[in-house]
């Protein structure tokens, strides 16, 4: 699936993503990277709104799980089970959330569990850097359920 195709999929499945102006920067290769404009996501202090930051971080990881399952040819529902977000620095510009792919071993364990039990859990993290400083970090557990 191309970056454009995945972005259109997100817009169809989760309409609020379009309303928040989230864009797919990288989906096809390497880490999943999603971006958001400050113009569409600022608070009363003209800084990135915490809810938008959280949403972008979570969506980057959700997208990574979707990518894993798509590449494995598996159809599933993806849900977030646990989340923890830290806010370290303010964001006063457009921003991107990056989710690195998990190790091959972790992916294999995740897929084996899904194929055996019809559900599987995986822990992922994502981060946002602004002005060369870590602005926010996310860690969460996602669940894939057989449809």
Coordinates of N, CA, C and O in Angstrom, one line a residue:
X1 N 0.9 -1.2 0.0 CA 0.0 0.0 0.0 C 0.9 1.2 0.0 O 1.8 1.3 0.8
X2 N 0.6 2.2 -0.9 CA 1.4 3.4 -0.9 C 1.0 4.3 0.2 O 0.0 4.2 0.9
X3 N 1.9 5.3 0.4 CA 1.6 6.4 1.4 C 0.2 7.0 1.2 O -0.6 7.2 2.1
X4 N 0.0 7.4 -0.1 CA -1.3 8.0 -0.5 C -2.4 7.1 -0.2 O -3.5 7.5 0.4
X5 N -2.3 5.8 -0.6 CA -3.4 4.9 -0.4 C -3.7 4.7 1.1 O -4.9 4.6 1.5
X6 N -2.7 4.6 1.9 CA -2.9 4.4 3.3 C -3.5 5.7 3.9 O -4.4 5.6 4.8
X7 N -3.1 6.8 3.5 CA -3.7 8.1 4.0 C -5.2 8.1 3.6 O -6.1 8.5 4.5
X8 N -5.6 7.8 2.4 CA -7.0 7.7 2.0 C -7.8 6.7 2.9 O -8.9 6.9 3.2
X9 N -7.1 5.6 3.1 CA -7.8 4.5 4.0 C -8.0 5.1 5.4 O -9.2 5.0 5.9
X10 N -7.1 5.8 6.0 CA -7.3 6.4 7.3 C -8.4 7.4 7.2 O -9.2 7.5 8.1
X11 N -8.4 8.3 6.2 CA -9.5 9.3 6.1 C -10.9 8.6 6.0 O -11.8 9.2 6.5
X12 N -11.0 7.5 5.3 CA -12.3 6.8 5.2 C -12.7 6.2 6.5 O -13.8 6.2 6.9
X13 N -11.7 5.5 7.1 CA -12.0 4.7 8.3 C -12.1 5.6 9.6 O -12.9 5.2 10.5
X14 N -11.3 6.6 9.7 CA -11.3 7.5 10.9 C -11.4 8.9 10.4 O -10.4 9.6 10.3
X15 N -12.6 9.4 10.2 CA -12.8 10.8 9.6 C -12.1 11.9 10.4 O -11.7 12.9 9.8
X16 N -12.0 11.7 11.7 CA -11.3 12.8 12.5 C -9.9 13.0 12.1 O -9.3 14.1 12.3
X17 N -9.2 12.0 11.5 CA -7.9 12.2 11.1 C -7.8 13.2 10.0 O -6.8 14.1 10.0
X18 N -8.7 13.2 9.1 CA -8.7 14.3 8.0 C -9.0 15.6 8.6 O -8.3 16.6 8.3
X19 N -9.9 15.7 9.6 CA -10.3 17.0 10.2 C -9.1 17.6 10.9 O -9.0 18.8 11.0
X20 N -8.3 16.7 11.5 CA -7.1 17.2 12.2 C -5.9 17.5 11.3 O -4.9 18.0 11.8
X21 N -6.1 17.2 10.0 CA -5.1 17.5 9.1 C -3.9 16.6 9.1 O -2.8 16.9 8.7
X22 N -4.0 15.4 9.7 CA -2.9 14.4 9.7 C -2.6 13.9 8.3 O -3.5 13.7 7.5
X23 N -1.3 13.8 8.1 CA -0.8 13.4 6.8 C 0.1 12.2 7.0 O 0.8 12.1 8.0
X24 N 0.1 11.2 6.0 CA 1.1 10.1 6.1 C 2.3 10.6 5.4 O 2.3 10.9 4.2
X25 N 3.4 10.6 6.1 CA 4.7 11.0 5.5 C 5.4 9.7 5.0 O 6.0 9.7 4.0
X26 N 5.4 8.7 5.8 CA 6.1 7.4 5.5 C 5.3 6.2 6.0 O 5.1 6.2 7.2
X27 N 4.9 5.4 5.1 CA 4.2 4.1 5.5 C 4.9 2.9 4.7 O 5.0 1.9 5.3
X28 N 5.2 3.1 3.5 CA 5.7 2.0 2.7 C 7.0 1.4 3.2 O 7.1 0.2 3.2
X29 N 7.9 2.2 3.5 CA 9.2 1.6 3.9 C 9.7 2.2 5.3 O 9.4 3.4 5.6
X30 N 10.4 1.4 6.1 CA 10.9 1.9 7.3 C 9.9 2.2 8.3 O 8.8 1.7 8.4
X31 N 10.2 3.2 9.2 CA 9.3 3.6 10.3 C 8.0 4.3 9.7 O 8.1 4.9 8.7
X32 N 6.9 4.1 10.4 CA 5.7 4.9 10.1 C 5.9 6.3 10.6 O 6.2 6.5 11.8
X33 N 5.6 7.3 9.8 CA 5.7 8.7 10.2 C 4.5 9.4 9.7 O 4.1 9.3 8.6
X34 N 3.8 10.0 10.7 CA 2.6 10.8 10.4 C 2.9 12.3 10.8 O 3.6 12.5 11.8
X35 N 2.3 13.2 10.1 CA 2.5 14.6 10.5 C 1.2 15.3 10.7 O 0.2 14.9 10.3
X36 N 1.4 16.5 11.4 CA 0.2 17.3 11.7 C 0.7 18.8 11.6 O 1.9 19.1 12.0
X37 N -0.1 19.7 11.1 CA 0.2 21.1 11.1 C -0.2 21.8 12.4 O -1.2 21.4 13.0
X38 N 0.6 22.7 12.8 CA 0.3 23.5 14.0 C -1.0 24.3 13.7 O -1.8 24.4 14.6
X39 N -1.1 24.7 12.5 CA -2.3 25.6 12.2 C -3.6 24.9 12.5 O -4.6 25.5 12.9
X40 N -3.7 23.5 12.3 CA -4.9 22.8 12.5 C -5.0 22.2 14.0 O -6.0 21.6 14.3
X41 N -3.9 22.4 14.7 CA -3.9 21.7 16.0 C -3.3 22.5 17.2 O -2.5 22.0 18.0
X42 N -3.6 23.8 17.2 CA -3.0 24.6 18.3 C -4.0 24.8 19.4 O -5.2 24.7 19.3
X43 N -3.4 25.2 20.6 CA -4.2 25.5 21.7 C -4.3 27.0 22.0 O -3.8 27.8 21.1
X44 N -4.8 27.4 23.1 CA -4.9 28.8 23.4 C -3.6 29.5 23.6 O -3.5 30.7 23.6
X45 N -2.5 28.8 23.7 CA -1.1 29.3 23.8 C -0.4 29.3 22.5 O 0.8 29.6 22.5
X46 N -1.1 29.0 21.4 CA -0.5 28.9 20.1 C 0.6 27.8 20.1 O 1.6 27.9 19.4
X47 N 0.4 26.8 20.8 CA 1.3 25.6 20.9 C 0.5 24.4 20.4 O -0.8 24.4 20.5
X48 N 1.1 23.3 20.1 CA 0.4 22.1 19.7 C -0.4 21.6 20.9 O 0.0 21.6 22.0
X49 N -1.7 21.3 20.6 CA -2.7 20.9 21.5 C -2.3 19.5 22.0 O -2.1 18.6 21.2
X50 N -2.4 19.2 23.3 CA -2.0 17.9 23.8 C -2.8 16.8 23.3 O -2.3 15.7 23.0
X51 N -4.1 17.0 23.0 CA -5.0 16.0 22.4 C -4.5 15.6 21.0 O -4.6 14.4 20.7
X52 N -4.1 16.6 20.3 CA -3.6 16.3 18.9 C -2.3 15.6 19.0 O -2.1 14.7 18.2
X53 N -1.4 16.0 19.9 CA -0.2 15.3 20.0 C -0.4 13.8 20.4 O 0.2 12.9 19.8
X54 N -1.3 13.6 21.4 CA -1.6 12.2 21.8 C -2.2 11.4 20.6 O -1.8 10.3 20.4
X55 N -3.1 12.0 19.9 CA -3.7 11.3 18.8 C -2.7 10.9 17.7 O -2.8 9.8 17.2
X56 N -1.8 11.8 17.4 CA -0.8 11.6 16.4 C 0.1 10.4 16.8 O 0.4 9.5 16.0
X57 N 0.6 10.5 18.1 CA 1.4 9.4 18.6 C 0.8 8.1 18.5 O 1.4 7.1 18.1
X58 N -0.5 8.0 19.0 CA -1.2 6.8 19.0 C -1.5 6.3 17.6 O -1.3 5.1 17.3
X59 N -1.8 7.2 16.7 CA -2.1 6.8 15.3 C -0.8 6.2 14.6 O -0.9 5.4 13.7
X60 N 0.3 6.8 14.9 CA 1.6 6.3 14.3 C 1.8 4.8 14.7 O 2.1 4.0 13.8
X61 N 1.5 4.5 16.0 CA 1.7 3.1 16.4 C 0.6 2.2 15.8 O 0.8 1.1 15.4
X62 N -0.7 2.7 15.9 CA -1.8 1.9 15.3 C -1.5 1.6 13.8 O -1.7 0.5 13.4
X63 N -0.9 2.6 13.1 CA -0.6 2.4 11.7 C 0.5 1.3 11.5 O 0.5 0.6 10.6
X64 N 1.4 1.3 12.5 CA 2.5 0.3 12.4 C 1.9 -1.1 12.6 O 2.3 -2.1 11.9
X65 N 0.9 -1.3 13.5 CA 0.3 -2.6 13.7 C -0.5 -2.9 12.4 O -0.4 -4.1 11.9
X66 N -1.2 -2.0 11.8 CA -1.9 -2.2 10.6 C -1.0 -2.7 9.5 O -1.3 -3.6 8.8
X67 N 0.2 -2.0 9.4 CA 1.2 -2.4 8.4 C 1.7 -3.8 8.6 O 1.8 -4.6 7.6
X68 N 2.0 -4.2 9.8 CA 2.4 -5.5 10.1 C 1.4 -6.6 9.7 O 1.7 -7.6 9.0
X69 N 0.1 -6.3 10.0 CA -0.9 -7.3 9.7 C -1.2 -7.3 8.2 O -1.5 -8.4 7.6
X70 N -1.2 -6.1 7.5 CA -1.4 -6.1 6.1 C -0.3 -6.9 5.4 O -0.6 -7.7 4.5
X71 N 1.0 -6.7 5.8 CA 2.1 -7.4 5.1 C 2.0 -8.9 5.3 O 2.5 -9.6 4.5
X72 N 1.4 -9.3 6.5 CA 1.3 -10.7 6.8 C 0.0 -11.3 6.1 O -0.2 -12.5 6.2
X73 N -0.8 -10.5 5.5 CA -2.0 -10.9 4.8 C -3.1 -11.3 5.8 O -4.0 -12.1 5.5
X74 N -3.1 -10.7 7.0 CA -4.1 -11.0 8.0 C -5.1 -9.8 8.1 O -4.7 -8.6 8.1
X75 N -6.3 -10.1 8.3 CA -7.4 -9.1 8.5 C -7.8 -9.2 10.0 O -7.9 -10.2 10.5
X76 N -7.9 -8.0 10.6 CA -8.2 -7.9 12.0 C -8.7 -6.6 12.4 O -8.7 -5.6 11.6
X77 N -9.2 -6.5 13.6 CA -9.5 -5.3 14.3 C -8.3 -4.9 15.1 O -7.7 -5.8 15.7
X78 N -8.0 -3.6 15.1 CA -6.8 -3.2 16.0 C -7.4 -2.2 17.0 O -8.0 -1.2 16.7
X79 N -7.1 -2.5 18.3 CA -7.6 -1.7 19.4 C -6.4 -1.3 20.3 O -5.4 -2.1 20.4
X80 N -6.5 -0.2 20.9 CA -5.5 0.2 21.9 C -6.0 -0.3 23.2 O -7.1 -0.1 23.6
X81 N -5.1 -1.0 24.0 CA -5.5 -1.5 25.3 C -4.9 -0.7 26.4 O -5.5 -0.4 27.4
X82 N -3.6 -0.2 26.3 CA -3.0 0.6 27.3 C -2.2 1.7 26.6 O -1.7 1.5 25.5
X83 N -2.1 2.8 27.3 CA -1.3 3.9 26.8 C -0.7 4.8 27.9 O -1.3 4.9 28.9
X84 N 0.5 5.3 27.5 CA 1.1 6.2 28.4 C 1.9 7.3 27.6 O 2.6 6.9 26.7
X85 N 1.6 8.5 27.8 CA 2.2 9.6 27.0 C 2.9 10.6 28.0 O 2.3 11.0 29.0
X86 N 4.1 10.9 27.6 CA 4.9 11.9 28.3 C 5.0 13.2 27.4 O 5.3 13.1 26.2
X87 N 4.9 14.3 28.0 CA 5.0 15.6 27.4 C 6.3 16.3 28.0 O 6.3 16.6 29.1
X88 N 7.3 16.4 27.2 CA 8.6 16.9 27.7 C 8.8 18.4 27.3 O 9.4 19.1 28.1
X89 N 8.5 18.8 26.1 CA 8.7 20.1 25.6 C 7.5 20.6 24.8 O 6.8 19.8 24.2
X90 N 7.3 21.9 24.8 CA 6.2 22.4 24.0 C 6.6 22.3 22.5 O 7.7 22.2 22.1
X91 N 5.5 22.3 21.7 CA 5.7 22.2 20.2 C 5.1 23.5 19.6 O 3.9 23.8 19.8
X92 N 5.9 24.3 18.9 CA 5.4 25.5 18.3 C 5.6 25.6 16.8 O 5.7 26.6 16.2
X93 N 5.5 24.4 16.2 CA 5.6 24.3 14.8 C 4.9 23.0 14.3 O 4.4 22.3 15.1
X94 N 4.8 22.8 13.0 CA 4.3 21.5 12.5 C 5.1 20.4 13.2 O 6.2 20.6 13.6
X95 N 4.5 19.2 13.3 CA 5.1 18.1 14.0 C 4.9 16.8 13.4 O 3.9 16.6 12.7
X96 N 5.8 15.8 13.7 CA 5.7 14.5 13.1 C 5.8 13.5 14.3 O 6.7 13.7 15.1
X97 N 5.1 12.4 14.2 CA 5.2 11.3 15.1 C 5.8 10.1 14.3 O 5.4 9.8 13.2
X98 N 6.8 9.5 14.9 CA 7.5 8.4 14.3 C 7.4 7.1 15.1 O 7.6 7.2 16.4
X99 N 7.0 6.0 14.5 CA 7.0 4.7 15.2 C 7.9 3.8 14.4 O 7.7 3.5 13.3
X100 N 9.0 3.4 15.1 CA 9.9 2.5 14.5 C 9.3 1.1 14.5 O 8.6 0.7 15.4
X101 N 9.6 0.3 13.4 CA 9.1 -1.1 13.4 C 9.7 -1.9 14.5 O 10.8 -1.7 14.9
X102 N 8.9 -2.8 15.1 CA 9.5 -3.7 16.1 C 10.4 -4.7 15.4 O 10.5 -4.8 14.2
X103 N 11.2 -5.4 16.3 CA 12.1 -6.4 15.8 C 11.4 -7.5 15.0 O 10.2 -7.8 15.3
X104 N 12.1 -8.2 14.2 CA 11.5 -9.4 13.4 C 11.0 -10.4 14.4 O 10.0 -11.0 14.2
X105 N 11.7 -10.6 15.5 CA 11.3 -11.6 16.5 C 10.0 -11.3 17.2 O 9.1 -12.1 17.3
X106 N 9.9 -10.0 17.5 CA 8.6 -9.5 18.1 C 7.5 -9.7 17.2 O 6.4 -10.1 17.6
X107 N 7.7 -9.3 15.9 CA 6.6 -9.5 14.9 C 6.2 -10.9 14.7 O 5.0 -11.3 14.7
X108 N 7.2 -11.8 14.7 CA 6.9 -13.2 14.5 C 6.1 -13.8 15.7 O 5.1 -14.5 15.5
X109 N 6.5 -13.4 16.9 CA 5.7 -13.8 18.1 C 4.3 -13.3 18.1 O 3.3 -14.0 18.4
X110 N 4.1 -12.0 17.7 CA 2.8 -11.4 17.6 C 2.0 -12.1 16.6 O 0.8 -12.5 16.8
X111 N 2.5 -12.4 15.4 CA 1.7 -13.1 14.3 C 1.4 -14.5 14.7 O 0.3 -15.0 14.4
X112 N 2.4 -15.2 15.3 CA 2.1 -16.6 15.8 C 1.0 -16.6 16.8 O 0.1 -17.5 16.7
X113 N 1.0 -15.7 17.7 CA -0.1 -15.6 18.7 C -1.5 -15.3 18.0 O -2.5 -16.0 18.3
X114 N -1.5 -14.4 17.1 CA -2.7 -14.1 16.4 C -3.2 -15.3 15.6 O -4.4 -15.6 15.6
X115 N -2.3 -16.0 14.9 CA -2.8 -17.1 14.1 C -3.3 -18.3 15.0 O -4.2 -19.0 14.6
X116 N -2.7 -18.4 16.1 CA -3.0 -19.5 17.0 C -4.3 -19.2 17.8 O -5.2 -20.1 17.9
X117 N -4.4 -18.0 18.3 CA -5.5 -17.7 19.3 C -6.6 -16.8 18.7 O -7.6 -16.5 19.3
X118 N -6.3 -16.2 17.5 CA -7.2 -15.2 17.0 C -7.1 -13.8 17.6 O -7.9 -12.9 17.3
X119 N -6.1 -13.6 18.5 CA -5.8 -12.3 19.1 C -4.4 -12.3 19.5 O -3.8 -13.4 19.7
X120 N -3.8 -11.1 19.5 CA -2.5 -10.9 19.9 C -2.2 -9.5 20.4 O -3.0 -8.6 20.0
X121 N -1.2 -9.4 21.3 CA -0.9 -8.1 21.8 C 0.5 -7.7 21.5 O 1.4 -8.6 21.4
X122 N 0.7 -6.4 21.3 CA 2.1 -5.9 21.0 C 2.3 -4.6 21.6 O 1.4 -3.7 21.6
X123 N 3.4 -4.4 22.2 CA 3.8 -3.1 22.7 C 4.6 -2.3 21.7 O 5.6 -2.8 21.1
X124 N 4.2 -1.0 21.5 CA 4.9 -0.2 20.6 C 5.1 1.2 21.2 O 4.4 1.6 22.2
X125 N 6.0 2.0 20.6 CA 6.2 3.3 21.1 C 6.4 4.3 19.9 O 6.8 3.8 18.8
X126 N 6.2 5.5 20.1 CA 6.4 6.5 19.1 C 6.9 7.8 19.8 O 6.7 8.0 21.0
X127 N 7.4 8.7 19.0 CA 7.9 9.9 19.6 C 7.8 11.1 18.6 O 7.6 10.9 17.4
X128 N 7.8 12.3 19.2 CA 7.8 13.5 18.4 C 9.0 14.4 18.9 O 9.1 14.6 20.1
X129 N 9.7 14.8 17.9 CA 10.8 15.7 18.2 C 10.5 17.1 17.6 O 9.9 17.2 16.5
X130 N 10.8 18.1 18.3 CA 10.6 19.5 17.9 C 11.9 20.3 18.2 O 12.3 20.2 19.4
X131 N 12.4 21.0 17.2 CA 13.6 21.8 17.4 C 14.7 20.9 18.0 O 15.4 21.3 19.0
X132 N 14.9 19.7 17.5 CA 15.9 18.8 17.9 C 15.8 18.3 19.3 O 16.8 17.9 19.9
X133 N 14.7 18.5 20.0 CA 14.5 18.0 21.3 C 13.3 17.1 21.3 O 12.3 17.3 20.6
X134 N 13.3 16.0 22.2 CA 12.2 15.2 22.4 C 11.1 16.0 23.0 O 11.2 16.5 24.1
X135 N 10.0 16.1 22.3 CA 8.8 16.9 22.7 C 7.8 16.0 23.5 O 7.2 16.4 24.4
X136 N 7.6 14.8 22.9 CA 6.6 13.9 23.5 C 6.9 12.4 23.2 O 7.5 12.2 22.1
X137 N 6.6 11.5 24.1 CA 6.8 10.1 23.8 C 5.6 9.3 24.2 O 4.9 9.7 25.2
X138 N 5.4 8.2 23.5 CA 4.2 7.4 23.8 C 4.7 5.9 23.9 O 5.5 5.5 23.1
X139 N 4.1 5.2 24.8 CA 4.2 3.7 24.8 C 2.8 3.2 25.0 O 2.0 3.7 25.9
X140 N 2.5 2.1 24.3 CA 1.2 1.5 24.4 C 1.1 0.1 24.0 O 2.1 -0.4 23.3
X141 N 0.1 -0.6 24.4 CA -0.2 -1.9 24.0 C -1.4 -1.9 23.1 O -2.4 -1.3 23.4
X142 N -1.2 -2.6 21.9 CA -2.3 -2.7 21.0 C -2.7 -4.2 20.9 O -1.9 -5.1 21.0
X143 N -3.9 -4.4 20.6 CA -4.5 -5.8 20.4 C -5.0 -5.9 19.0 O -5.8 -5.0 18.5
X144 N -4.7 -7.0 18.4 CA -5.3 -7.4 17.1 C -6.2 -8.5 17.3 O -5.9 -9.5 18.0
X145 N -7.5 -8.4 16.8 CA -8.5 -9.4 17.0 C -8.9 -9.9 15.6 O -9.2 -9.1 14.7
X146 N -9.0 -11.2 15.5 CA -9.5 -11.8 14.2 C -10.9 -11.2 13.9 O -11.8 -11.2 14.8
X147 N -11.2 -10.9 12.7 CA -12.5 -10.4 12.3 C -13.4 -11.6 12.1 O -13.1 -12.6 11.7

